[in-house]
Amino acid sequence: MSQTESTDRGNWNSKLGFILAAAGSAVGLGNIWRFPTETAANGGGAFLIVYLICSFLIGFPVMMAGISIGRRTNKNPVGAFKQLASNRLYILIGIWAVICGTMILSFYTVIAGWTFSYIIEEIFYGLGLQHWASWISDTENGWINAVFSVAFMSCTIAIIRSGVSDGIERATKVLMPMLLVILVALIGYVVIHPDSSEGLAMYLQPDFSKINADLIFAAMGQAFFSLSLGMGAIITYGSYLDKKENIPQVAAMVTTFDVLVAFLAGLLILPAMFMAQSSGISIFQDGALVAGPELIFKVLPSLFHNLGGTLGTVVGITFFALLSMAALTSTISLLEVPVSYVIDEHGYKRKKVALFVGLFILLISLFISFKVSLIGTFDFIFSQAGLPVSGVLICLFLSYVWKVDNAFDEIESGYENFRHTILGKVWQVFIMFICPVVILYNLVTSFL
Ligand code: TRP
């Protein structure tokens, strides 16, 4: 904690700042894009229930673990594992986390770039420039992808350069409330539409026969991705948290906020799909609901176009603005991880590091821009499989290397006697046994 602390680390100004920033990291394309499409792909309500269970019973304890490790060490993920363990081997957990974060950011930036290009698409369409609208929204066009990836990464770098409280905290304090207002307004608009009820029913009435190993794997991967677990974002954000804050409480708030936004996004997207269907757009493909990029970047824009006139344009622009804000508060957390690593471990200045690390990741994004099919592969390796793997490693590390007692000491600096509370005891059992076993079992069965 010696010289590195004095360089360029930073701290949150307030507890609310941390909560909004961590919630901003959590709430992202994962909630508004990935969650509804996974729900659609996995038969609606049943997925929602398994996802809720995974978030609160597995995600929440792992998030507490991440915050405790970060706050104890005041370090980036690599530095944190280095400091807590005598054996250097454990640094690999931190390195894997930083790699996953870097790779996730590289493809996330391309998708985030689409949220920008679709704002322009909606404007062009509204102005009657249909030809331009379809040109700019061609997600197979590498050059267009590249331009918008550059635009998105530039915004991300700009915020990270300004630091933890002046950059991340300030940006998320504006973006998160705006996001919530827009989301609620759009839901209000969609659910009062008579044609949306079929979508609501499919979302809210679970069909339990749909639950199987694949669904659980998908729900677990989704919970980890959505809560930003397993790649050091939470460790890093936790490292800027004040000792007096109550870790279980802030983790619970972040988890609840994230799940809430995902739930709300489902209320928006699934009903909107059925509205789209009633306006003549096909929402089924080979018997299943359209999912993935097709849903957000084809079905919904067609719906906005069919609404017609100014209304369609306004709803469309608003929707993609919502997506881009959600994406931005997440990309900053993804970039902050490798940036904090370089600042802590090599002592360079934040402004330079943010620029160079951001540009390096942008190079990978540019490559992906021209080969978008890589997104699925990267998502599978680094998020669906990579994050749970590192989740297991974090639980095992905390329990058997660093030891739960030390984590209790850390948590108790903001929550007296935590180890003697029921929550404390339950948390210990979850972190030591239940979370690693469930996550591992889930990973193994779905690979077999
Ligand atoms: N949670 C974000 C989302 O839902 C994505 C994200 C940001 C993320 N930071 C992360 C995922 C760290 C995994 C790890 O879109």
CSV table of C-alpha atoms and ligand atoms in Angstrom, one decimal:
chain,number,residue,atom,x,y,z
A,1,MET,CA,0.0,0.0,0.0
A,2,SER,CA,3.1,2.3,0.1
A,3,GLN,CA,4.0,4.2,-3.0
A,4,THR,CA,1.2,2.8,-5.2
A,5,GLU,CA,-1.4,4.3,-2.9
A,6,SER,CA,0.0,7.8,-3.4
A,7,THR,CA,0.1,7.6,-7.2
A,8,ASP,CA,-3.2,7.5,-8.8
A,9,ARG,CA,-5.5,5.0,-7.1
A,10,GLY,CA,-8.4,7.1,-5.9
A,11,ASN,CA,-11.5,6.5,-3.7
A,12,TRP,CA,-15.2,6.8,-3.8
A,13,ASN,CA,-16.5,10.1,-2.4
A,14,SER,CA,-19.6,8.5,-0.9
A,15,LYS,CA,-21.3,5.2,-0.3
A,16,LEU,CA,-23.9,6.1,-2.8
A,17,GLY,CA,-21.1,6.7,-5.3
A,18,PHE,CA,-19.9,3.2,-4.8
A,19,ILE,CA,-23.3,1.7,-5.0
A,20,LEU,CA,-24.2,3.6,-8.2
A,21,ALA,CA,-20.9,2.8,-9.8
A,22,ALA,CA,-21.1,-0.9,-8.9
A,23,ALA,CA,-24.7,-1.0,-10.0
A,24,GLY,CA,-23.7,0.7,-13.2
A,25,SER,CA,-21.1,-1.9,-13.8
A,26,ALA,CA,-23.6,-4.6,-13.2
A,27,VAL,CA,-26.4,-3.0,-15.2
A,28,GLY,CA,-25.5,-3.2,-18.8
A,29,LEU,CA,-26.1,-4.8,-22.1
A,30,GLY,CA,-26.2,-8.0,-19.9
A,31,ASN,CA,-29.5,-6.8,-18.4
A,32,ILE,CA,-31.2,-5.1,-21.2
A,33,TRP,CA,-29.9,-7.1,-24.1
A,34,ARG,CA,-28.6,-10.5,-22.9
A,35,PHE,CA,-31.1,-11.2,-20.1
A,36,PRO,CA,-34.3,-10.8,-22.2
A,37,THR,CA,-32.8,-12.7,-25.1
A,38,GLU,CA,-31.6,-15.5,-22.8
A,39,THR,CA,-35.1,-15.6,-21.3
A,40,ALA,CA,-36.6,-15.7,-24.7
A,41,ALA,CA,-34.3,-18.5,-25.8
A,42,ASN,CA,-34.9,-20.5,-22.6
A,43,GLY,CA,-38.7,-20.5,-22.6
A,44,GLY,CA,-39.6,-17.4,-20.5
A,45,GLY,CA,-40.6,-17.5,-16.9
A,46,ALA,CA,-38.7,-20.7,-15.9
A,47,PHE,CA,-35.5,-19.0,-16.8
A,48,LEU,CA,-36.4,-15.9,-14.8
A,49,ILE,CA,-36.9,-18.0,-11.6
A,50,VAL,CA,-33.6,-19.9,-12.0
A,51,TYR,CA,-31.8,-16.7,-12.7
A,52,LEU,CA,-33.2,-15.0,-9.5
A,53,ILE,CA,-32.1,-18.0,-7.5
A,54,CYS,CA,-28.6,-17.9,-9.0
A,55,SER,CA,-28.3,-14.2,-8.5
A,56,PHE,CA,-29.2,-14.1,-4.8
A,57,LEU,CA,-27.9,-17.5,-3.6
A,58,ILE,CA,-24.7,-17.7,-5.6
A,59,GLY,CA,-24.0,-14.3,-7.0
A,60,PHE,CA,-24.6,-12.3,-3.9
A,61,PRO,CA,-22.2,-14.3,-1.6
A,62,VAL,CA,-19.5,-14.2,-4.3
A,63,MET,CA,-20.0,-10.5,-4.7
A,64,MET,CA,-19.4,-10.1,-0.9
A,65,ALA,CA,-16.2,-12.2,-1.3
A,66,GLY,CA,-15.0,-9.9,-4.1
A,67,ILE,CA,-15.6,-6.7,-2.2
A,68,SER,CA,-13.9,-8.0,0.9
A,69,ILE,CA,-10.8,-9.1,-1.0
A,70,GLY,CA,-10.6,-5.8,-2.8
A,71,ARG,CA,-11.1,-3.7,0.3
A,72,ARG,CA,-8.7,-5.6,2.4
A,73,THR,CA,-5.9,-5.2,0.0
A,74,ASN,CA,-6.7,-1.9,-1.7
A,75,LYS,CA,-5.5,-3.5,-4.8
A,76,ASN,CA,-6.4,-4.6,-8.3
A,77,PRO,CA,-7.2,-8.3,-8.7
A,78,VAL,CA,-3.6,-9.4,-9.4
A,79,GLY,CA,-2.1,-7.3,-6.6
A,80,ALA,CA,-4.8,-8.5,-4.3
A,81,PHE,CA,-4.0,-12.2,-4.7
A,82,LYS,CA,-0.4,-11.5,-4.5
A,83,GLN,CA,-0.8,-9.7,-1.2
A,84,LEU,CA,-3.1,-12.3,0.4
A,85,ALA,CA,-1.3,-15.5,-0.5
A,86,SER,CA,2.2,-16.6,0.2
A,87,ASN,CA,2.3,-18.8,-2.9
A,88,ARG,CA,2.8,-16.9,-6.1
A,89,LEU,CA,0.7,-19.4,-8.0
A,90,TYR,CA,-2.5,-17.8,-6.7
A,91,ILE,CA,-1.7,-14.7,-8.8
A,92,LEU,CA,-2.9,-16.7,-11.7
A,93,ILE,CA,-6.5,-16.3,-10.5
A,94,GLY,CA,-6.0,-12.5,-10.7
A,95,ILE,CA,-4.4,-12.8,-14.1
A,96,TRP,CA,-7.2,-14.9,-15.4
A,97,ALA,CA,-9.7,-12.3,-14.1
A,98,VAL,CA,-7.8,-9.5,-15.9
A,99,ILE,CA,-7.7,-11.5,-19.1
A,100,CYS,CA,-11.4,-12.3,-19.0
A,101,GLY,CA,-12.1,-8.6,-18.4
A,102,THR,CA,-9.9,-7.5,-21.2
A,103,MET,CA,-11.5,-9.9,-23.7
A,104,ILE,CA,-15.0,-9.2,-22.6
A,105,LEU,CA,-14.4,-5.5,-23.0
A,106,SER,CA,-13.1,-6.1,-26.5
A,107,PHE,CA,-16.3,-7.7,-27.8
A,108,TYR,CA,-18.6,-5.7,-25.6
A,109,THR,CA,-17.2,-2.5,-27.2
A,110,VAL,CA,-18.3,-3.7,-30.6
A,111,ILE,CA,-21.9,-4.4,-29.4
A,112,ALA,CA,-21.9,-1.1,-27.5
A,113,GLY,CA,-20.9,0.6,-30.7
A,114,TRP,CA,-24.1,-0.8,-32.3
A,115,THR,CA,-26.1,1.0,-29.7
A,116,PHE,CA,-24.6,4.3,-30.9
A,117,SER,CA,-25.1,3.4,-34.6
A,118,TYR,CA,-28.7,2.5,-34.0
A,119,ILE,CA,-29.4,5.9,-32.4
A,120,ILE,CA,-28.3,7.4,-35.7
A,121,GLU,CA,-30.2,4.8,-37.6
A,122,GLU,CA,-33.4,5.8,-35.9
A,123,ILE,CA,-32.7,9.4,-36.7
A,124,PHE,CA,-32.1,8.7,-40.3
A,125,TYR,CA,-35.2,6.6,-40.5
A,126,GLY,CA,-37.3,9.3,-38.9
A,127,LEU,CA,-36.0,11.8,-41.4
A,128,GLY,CA,-37.1,9.5,-44.2
A,129,LEU,CA,-33.6,8.5,-45.2
A,130,GLN,CA,-34.3,4.8,-45.2
A,131,HIS,CA,-31.4,4.0,-47.4
A,132,TRP,CA,-28.9,5.6,-45.0
A,133,ALA,CA,-30.6,4.1,-42.1
A,134,SER,CA,-30.1,0.6,-43.3
A,135,TRP,CA,-26.5,1.4,-44.4
A,136,ILE,CA,-25.5,2.7,-41.0
A,137,SER,CA,-27.1,-0.2,-39.1
A,138,ASP,CA,-25.4,-2.9,-41.1
A,139,THR,CA,-23.7,-4.8,-38.3
A,140,GLU,CA,-21.8,-7.0,-40.8
A,141,ASN,CA,-20.1,-3.9,-42.2
A,142,GLY,CA,-16.6,-4.0,-40.6
A,143,TRP,CA,-15.8,-0.3,-41.3
A,144,ILE,CA,-19.0,0.9,-39.7
A,145,ASN,CA,-18.4,-1.4,-36.7
A,146,ALA,CA,-14.9,-0.1,-36.4
A,147,VAL,CA,-15.9,3.6,-36.4
A,148,PHE,CA,-18.5,3.1,-33.7
A,149,SER,CA,-16.2,0.9,-31.6
A,150,VAL,CA,-13.7,3.8,-31.7
A,151,ALA,CA,-16.4,6.2,-30.7
A,152,PHE,CA,-17.5,4.1,-27.8
A,153,MET,CA,-14.0,3.3,-26.5
A,154,SER,CA,-13.2,7.0,-26.7
A,155,CYS,CA,-16.0,7.8,-24.3
A,156,THR,CA,-14.9,5.0,-22.0
A,157,ILE,CA,-11.3,6.2,-22.0
A,158,ALA,CA,-12.3,9.8,-21.3
A,159,ILE,CA,-14.2,8.8,-18.2
A,160,ILE,CA,-11.5,6.5,-16.8
A,161,ARG,CA,-8.8,9.1,-17.4
A,162,SER,CA,-10.7,11.4,-15.0
A,163,GLY,CA,-10.3,8.9,-12.2
A,164,VAL,CA,-12.5,7.1,-9.7
A,165,SER,CA,-14.5,9.9,-8.1
A,166,ASP,CA,-14.3,12.5,-10.8
A,167,GLY,CA,-14.8,10.1,-13.7
A,168,ILE,CA,-16.5,6.9,-12.8
A,169,GLU,CA,-18.6,8.2,-9.8
A,170,ARG,CA,-19.6,11.4,-11.6
A,171,ALA,CA,-20.6,9.7,-14.8
A,172,THR,CA,-22.6,6.9,-13.1
A,173,LYS,CA,-24.4,9.4,-10.8
A,174,VAL,CA,-25.9,11.0,-13.9
A,175,LEU,CA,-26.4,8.0,-16.1
A,176,MET,CA,-28.0,5.5,-13.7
A,177,PRO,CA,-31.0,7.7,-12.7
A,178,MET,CA,-31.5,8.6,-16.3
A,179,LEU,CA,-31.4,5.0,-17.3
A,180,LEU,CA,-34.1,4.0,-14.7
A,181,VAL,CA,-36.4,6.8,-15.8
A,182,ILE,CA,-36.2,5.9,-19.5
A,183,LEU,CA,-36.7,2.2,-18.7
A,184,VAL,CA,-39.8,2.8,-16.7
A,185,ALA,CA,-41.2,5.2,-19.3
A,186,LEU,CA,-40.7,2.7,-22.1
A,187,ILE,CA,-42.3,-0.1,-20.1
A,188,GLY,CA,-45.3,2.1,-19.4
A,189,TYR,CA,-45.6,2.6,-23.0
A,190,VAL,CA,-45.3,-1.0,-24.0
A,191,VAL,CA,-47.4,-2.8,-21.3
A,192,ILE,CA,-50.5,-0.6,-21.9
A,193,HIS,CA,-50.5,-1.8,-25.4
A,194,PRO,CA,-53.1,-4.6,-25.8
A,195,ASP,CA,-50.9,-6.7,-28.0
A,196,SER,CA,-48.2,-7.0,-25.4
A,197,SER,CA,-50.1,-9.3,-23.1
A,198,GLU,CA,-49.0,-12.6,-24.7
A,199,GLY,CA,-45.4,-11.6,-24.1
A,200,LEU,CA,-46.1,-10.7,-20.5
A,201,ALA,CA,-47.8,-14.0,-19.9
A,202,MET,CA,-44.9,-15.9,-21.4
A,203,TYR,CA,-42.4,-14.0,-19.2
A,204,LEU,CA,-44.3,-14.2,-16.0
A,205,GLN,CA,-45.9,-17.7,-16.1
A,206,PRO,CA,-43.1,-20.2,-15.6
A,207,ASP,CA,-43.2,-23.5,-17.4
A,208,PHE,CA,-41.2,-25.6,-15.0
A,209,SER,CA,-40.8,-28.5,-17.5
A,210,LYS,CA,-38.3,-26.3,-19.3
A,211,ILE,CA,-35.8,-26.4,-16.5
A,212,ASN,CA,-32.7,-28.6,-17.4
A,213,ALA,CA,-29.0,-28.5,-17.2
A,214,ASP,CA,-28.6,-26.2,-20.2
A,215,LEU,CA,-31.0,-23.7,-18.7
A,216,ILE,CA,-29.3,-23.7,-15.4
A,217,PHE,CA,-25.9,-23.2,-17.0
A,218,ALA,CA,-27.3,-20.3,-19.0
A,219,ALA,CA,-28.9,-18.8,-16.0
A,220,MET,CA,-25.7,-19.1,-13.9
A,221,GLY,CA,-23.6,-17.6,-16.7
A,222,GLN,CA,-26.1,-14.8,-17.0
A,223,ALA,CA,-26.1,-14.1,-13.3
A,224,PHE,CA,-22.3,-13.9,-13.2
A,225,PHE,CA,-22.1,-11.7,-16.3
A,226,SER,CA,-24.8,-9.4,-15.1
A,227,LEU,CA,-23.4,-9.0,-11.6
A,228,SER,CA,-20.0,-8.3,-13.1
A,229,LEU,CA,-18.6,-11.2,-11.1
A,230,GLY,CA,-15.5,-13.3,-11.7
A,231,MET,CA,-13.2,-10.9,-13.5
A,232,GLY,CA,-12.1,-8.5,-10.9
A,233,ALA,CA,-14.4,-5.6,-11.5
A,234,ILE,CA,-15.9,-6.0,-8.1
A,235,ILE,CA,-12.6,-6.6,-6.4
A,236,THR,CA,-11.3,-3.4,-8.1
A,237,TYR,CA,-14.4,-1.3,-7.1
A,238,GLY,CA,-14.2,-2.8,-3.6
A,239,SER,CA,-10.6,-1.6,-3.3
A,240,TYR,CA,-11.8,2.0,-3.4
A,241,LEU,CA,-14.4,1.4,-0.7
A,242,ASP,CA,-14.2,3.0,2.7
A,243,LYS,CA,-13.5,0.7,5.7
A,244,LYS,CA,-16.6,1.9,7.5
A,245,GLU,CA,-19.0,0.7,4.8
A,246,ASN,CA,-21.2,-2.3,5.4
A,247,ILE,CA,-20.2,-4.9,2.8
A,248,PRO,CA,-23.2,-7.2,3.1
A,249,GLN,CA,-25.5,-4.2,2.8
A,250,VAL,CA,-23.9,-2.6,-0.2
A,251,ALA,CA,-23.6,-6.0,-2.0
A,252,ALA,CA,-27.3,-6.7,-1.3
A,253,MET,CA,-28.2,-3.3,-2.8
A,254,VAL,CA,-26.1,-3.8,-5.9
A,255,THR,CA,-27.5,-7.3,-6.4
A,256,THR,CA,-31.1,-6.2,-5.9
A,257,PHE,CA,-30.6,-3.2,-8.2
A,258,ASP,CA,-29.1,-5.4,-11.0
A,259,VAL,CA,-31.8,-8.0,-10.7
A,260,LEU,CA,-34.5,-5.4,-10.7
A,261,VAL,CA,-33.2,-3.8,-13.9
A,262,ALA,CA,-33.0,-7.2,-15.6
A,263,PHE,CA,-36.5,-8.0,-14.5
A,264,LEU,CA,-37.7,-4.6,-15.8
A,265,ALA,CA,-35.9,-5.1,-19.1
A,266,GLY,CA,-37.8,-8.4,-19.5
A,267,LEU,CA,-41.0,-6.5,-18.9
A,268,LEU,CA,-40.0,-4.2,-21.8
A,269,ILE,CA,-38.5,-6.6,-24.3
A,270,LEU,CA,-40.8,-9.7,-24.3
A,271,PRO,CA,-44.1,-7.7,-24.5
A,272,ALA,CA,-42.5,-5.5,-27.2
A,273,MET,CA,-41.7,-8.6,-29.2
A,274,PHE,CA,-45.4,-9.6,-29.3
A,275,MET,CA,-46.3,-6.1,-30.2
A,276,ALA,CA,-43.9,-6.4,-33.1
A,277,GLN,CA,-45.6,-9.6,-34.1
A,278,SER,CA,-49.0,-8.1,-34.2
A,279,SER,CA,-47.6,-5.4,-36.5
A,280,GLY,CA,-46.6,-8.1,-38.9
A,281,ILE,CA,-43.0,-8.8,-37.9
A,282,SER,CA,-42.0,-12.4,-37.5
A,283,ILE,CA,-40.6,-13.1,-34.0
A,284,PHE,CA,-40.2,-16.9,-34.3
A,285,GLN,CA,-37.4,-18.7,-36.0
A,286,ASP,CA,-37.4,-22.5,-36.3
A,287,GLY,CA,-40.1,-22.7,-33.7
A,288,ALA,CA,-38.3,-20.6,-31.0
A,289,LEU,CA,-38.4,-17.0,-30.2
A,290,VAL,CA,-35.9,-14.9,-32.0
A,291,ALA,CA,-33.0,-14.2,-29.6
A,292,GLY,CA,-29.5,-12.7,-29.6
A,293,PRO,CA,-28.5,-9.7,-31.7
A,294,GLU,CA,-31.4,-10.4,-34.1
A,295,LEU,CA,-33.9,-9.5,-31.4
A,296,ILE,CA,-32.5,-6.2,-30.3
A,297,PHE,CA,-31.0,-5.0,-33.5
A,298,LYS,CA,-33.7,-6.3,-36.0
A,299,VAL,CA,-37.0,-7.0,-34.4
A,300,LEU,CA,-37.2,-4.0,-32.1
A,301,PRO,CA,-36.1,-1.5,-34.8
A,302,SER,CA,-38.7,-2.9,-37.1
A,303,LEU,CA,-41.2,-2.4,-34.3
A,304,PHE,CA,-40.2,1.3,-33.9
A,305,HIS,CA,-40.5,1.8,-37.7
A,306,ASN,CA,-43.9,0.3,-37.7
A,307,LEU,CA,-45.0,2.6,-34.9
A,308,GLY,CA,-44.3,5.2,-37.5
A,309,GLY,CA,-44.0,9.0,-37.4
A,310,THR,CA,-42.4,11.0,-34.7
A,311,LEU,CA,-43.5,8.6,-32.0
A,312,GLY,CA,-41.7,5.7,-33.5
A,313,THR,CA,-38.5,7.8,-33.9
A,314,VAL,CA,-38.7,9.1,-30.3
A,315,VAL,CA,-39.3,5.7,-28.8
A,316,GLY,CA,-36.5,4.2,-31.0
A,317,ILE,CA,-33.9,6.9,-30.1
A,318,THR,CA,-34.8,6.6,-26.4
A,319,PHE,CA,-34.4,2.9,-26.4
A,320,PHE,CA,-31.0,2.9,-28.0
A,321,ALA,CA,-29.9,5.8,-25.8
A,322,LEU,CA,-30.9,3.7,-22.8
A,323,LEU,CA,-28.8,0.8,-24.1
A,324,SER,CA,-25.8,3.0,-24.7
A,325,MET,CA,-25.9,4.5,-21.2
A,326,ALA,CA,-26.2,1.0,-19.7
A,327,ALA,CA,-23.3,-0.1,-21.8
A,328,LEU,CA,-21.1,2.8,-20.9
A,329,THR,CA,-21.4,2.4,-17.2
A,330,SER,CA,-20.3,-1.2,-17.8
A,331,THR,CA,-17.4,-0.6,-20.2
A,332,ILE,CA,-15.9,1.8,-17.7
A,333,SER,CA,-15.8,-0.9,-15.1
A,334,LEU,CA,-14.3,-3.3,-17.5
A,335,LEU,CA,-11.6,-0.9,-18.5
A,336,GLU,CA,-10.9,0.1,-14.9
A,337,VAL,CA,-9.7,-3.4,-14.0
A,338,PRO,CA,-6.7,-3.6,-16.3
A,339,VAL,CA,-6.0,0.1,-15.8
A,340,SER,CA,-5.9,-0.3,-12.0
A,341,TYR,CA,-3.7,-3.3,-12.5
A,342,VAL,CA,-1.1,-1.3,-14.5
A,343,ILE,CA,-1.3,1.7,-12.1
A,344,ASP,CA,-0.9,-0.4,-9.0
A,345,GLU,CA,1.7,-2.8,-10.2
A,346,HIS,CA,3.8,-0.5,-12.4
A,347,GLY,CA,3.2,2.9,-10.8
A,348,TYR,CA,2.3,4.8,-14.0
A,349,LYS,CA,0.0,7.7,-14.2
A,350,ARG,CA,-3.7,7.1,-14.6
A,351,LYS,CA,-4.2,9.4,-17.7
A,352,LYS,CA,-1.5,7.6,-19.7
A,353,VAL,CA,-2.5,4.2,-18.6
A,354,ALA,CA,-6.2,4.7,-19.4
A,355,LEU,CA,-5.2,5.8,-22.9
A,356,PHE,CA,-2.8,3.0,-23.7
A,357,VAL,CA,-4.7,0.2,-22.2
A,358,GLY,CA,-7.9,1.5,-23.9
A,359,LEU,CA,-6.2,1.7,-27.2
A,360,PHE,CA,-4.7,-1.8,-26.9
A,361,ILE,CA,-8.2,-3.3,-26.2
A,362,LEU,CA,-9.6,-1.2,-29.0
A,363,LEU,CA,-7.2,-3.0,-31.4
A,364,ILE,CA,-8.9,-6.3,-30.5
A,365,SER,CA,-12.3,-4.7,-30.9
A,366,LEU,CA,-11.3,-3.5,-34.4
A,367,PHE,CA,-10.3,-7.1,-35.3
A,368,ILE,CA,-13.7,-8.3,-34.0
A,369,SER,CA,-15.4,-5.5,-35.9
A,370,PHE,CA,-14.5,-7.3,-39.1
A,371,LYS,CA,-15.2,-10.7,-37.8
A,372,VAL,CA,-18.3,-10.4,-35.7
A,373,SER,CA,-18.9,-14.1,-35.5
A,374,LEU,CA,-16.1,-14.1,-32.9
A,375,ILE,CA,-18.4,-12.4,-30.5
A,376,GLY,CA,-20.2,-15.7,-29.8
A,377,THR,CA,-17.0,-17.6,-29.3
A,378,PHE,CA,-15.5,-15.0,-27.0
A,379,ASP,CA,-18.7,-14.7,-25.0
A,380,PHE,CA,-18.7,-18.5,-24.5
A,381,ILE,CA,-15.0,-18.8,-23.4
A,382,PHE,CA,-14.6,-15.6,-21.4
A,383,SER,CA,-18.1,-15.0,-19.9
A,384,GLN,CA,-20.2,-18.2,-19.9
A,385,ALA,CA,-17.4,-20.5,-18.9
A,386,GLY,CA,-14.6,-18.1,-17.8
A,387,LEU,CA,-16.6,-16.1,-15.2
A,388,PRO,CA,-18.0,-19.1,-13.3
A,389,VAL,CA,-14.6,-20.7,-13.3
A,390,SER,CA,-13.1,-17.7,-11.7
A,391,GLY,CA,-16.0,-17.5,-9.3
A,392,VAL,CA,-15.2,-21.0,-8.0
A,393,LEU,CA,-11.5,-20.0,-7.7
A,394,ILE,CA,-12.4,-16.9,-5.7
A,395,CYS,CA,-14.6,-18.9,-3.3
A,396,LEU,CA,-12.0,-21.5,-2.8
A,397,PHE,CA,-9.2,-19.0,-2.4
A,398,LEU,CA,-11.1,-17.0,0.2
A,399,SER,CA,-12.2,-20.1,2.1
A,400,TYR,CA,-9.0,-22.2,2.1
A,401,VAL,CA,-6.1,-19.9,1.4
A,402,TRP,CA,-6.9,-16.5,2.8
A,403,LYS,CA,-9.4,-18.1,5.3
A,404,VAL,CA,-12.9,-17.0,6.1
A,405,ASP,CA,-11.9,-15.6,9.5
A,406,ASN,CA,-9.8,-12.9,7.8
A,407,ALA,CA,-12.7,-12.1,5.5
A,408,PHE,CA,-14.9,-11.7,8.6
A,409,ASP,CA,-12.3,-9.3,10.1
A,410,GLU,CA,-12.5,-7.2,7.0
A,411,ILE,CA,-16.3,-7.3,6.8
A,412,GLU,CA,-16.6,-6.5,10.5
A,413,SER,CA,-14.9,-3.1,10.1
A,414,GLY,CA,-18.2,-1.9,8.8
A,415,TYR,CA,-20.6,-4.5,10.2
A,416,GLU,CA,-20.0,-5.3,13.9
A,417,ASN,CA,-20.1,-8.9,14.9
A,418,PHE,CA,-21.0,-10.1,11.4
A,419,ARG,CA,-19.5,-13.6,12.0
A,420,HIS,CA,-22.0,-14.2,14.8
A,421,THR,CA,-25.1,-13.2,12.8
A,422,ILE,CA,-27.2,-15.7,11.0
A,423,LEU,CA,-26.3,-14.0,7.7
A,424,GLY,CA,-22.7,-14.4,8.6
A,425,LYS,CA,-23.0,-18.1,9.3
A,426,VAL,CA,-25.0,-18.8,6.2
A,427,TRP,CA,-22.5,-16.8,4.1
A,428,GLN,CA,-19.7,-18.9,5.5
A,429,VAL,CA,-21.4,-22.1,4.5
A,430,PHE,CA,-22.2,-20.8,1.1
A,431,ILE,CA,-18.7,-19.5,0.3
A,432,MET,CA,-16.9,-22.6,1.6
A,433,PHE,CA,-19.2,-25.3,0.2
A,434,ILE,CA,-22.4,-24.5,-1.5
A,435,CYS,CA,-21.2,-21.9,-4.1
A,436,PRO,CA,-18.1,-23.7,-5.3
A,437,VAL,CA,-19.9,-27.1,-5.4
A,438,VAL,CA,-23.0,-25.7,-7.2
A,439,ILE,CA,-21.0,-23.7,-9.7
A,440,LEU,CA,-18.6,-26.6,-10.4
A,441,TYR,CA,-21.3,-29.1,-10.7
A,442,ASN,CA,-23.1,-26.9,-13.1
A,443,LEU,CA,-20.0,-26.3,-15.2
A,444,VAL,CA,-19.2,-30.0,-15.4
A,445,THR,CA,-22.7,-31.3,-16.2
A,446,SER,CA,-23.2,-28.8,-19.0
A,447,PHE,CA,-19.8,-29.7,-20.5
A,448,LEU,CA,-20.6,-33.4,-20.4
B,1,TRP,N1,-22.4,-6.6,-16.0
B,1,TRP,C1,-22.3,-6.0,-17.2
B,1,TRP,C2,-23.6,-6.2,-18.0
B,1,TRP,O1,-24.5,-6.8,-17.5
B,1,TRP,C3,-21.1,-6.4,-18.0
B,1,TRP,C4,-19.9,-6.3,-17.3
B,1,TRP,C5,-19.3,-5.2,-16.8
B,1,TRP,C6,-19.1,-7.3,-16.8
B,1,TRP,N2,-18.2,-5.4,-16.0
B,1,TRP,C7,-18.1,-6.8,-16.0
B,1,TRP,C8,-19.3,-8.7,-16.9
B,1,TRP,C9,-17.2,-7.6,-15.3
B,1,TRP,C10,-18.4,-9.5,-16.2
B,1,TRP,C11,-17.4,-9.0,-15.4
B,1,TRP,O2,-23.7,-5.9,-19.1
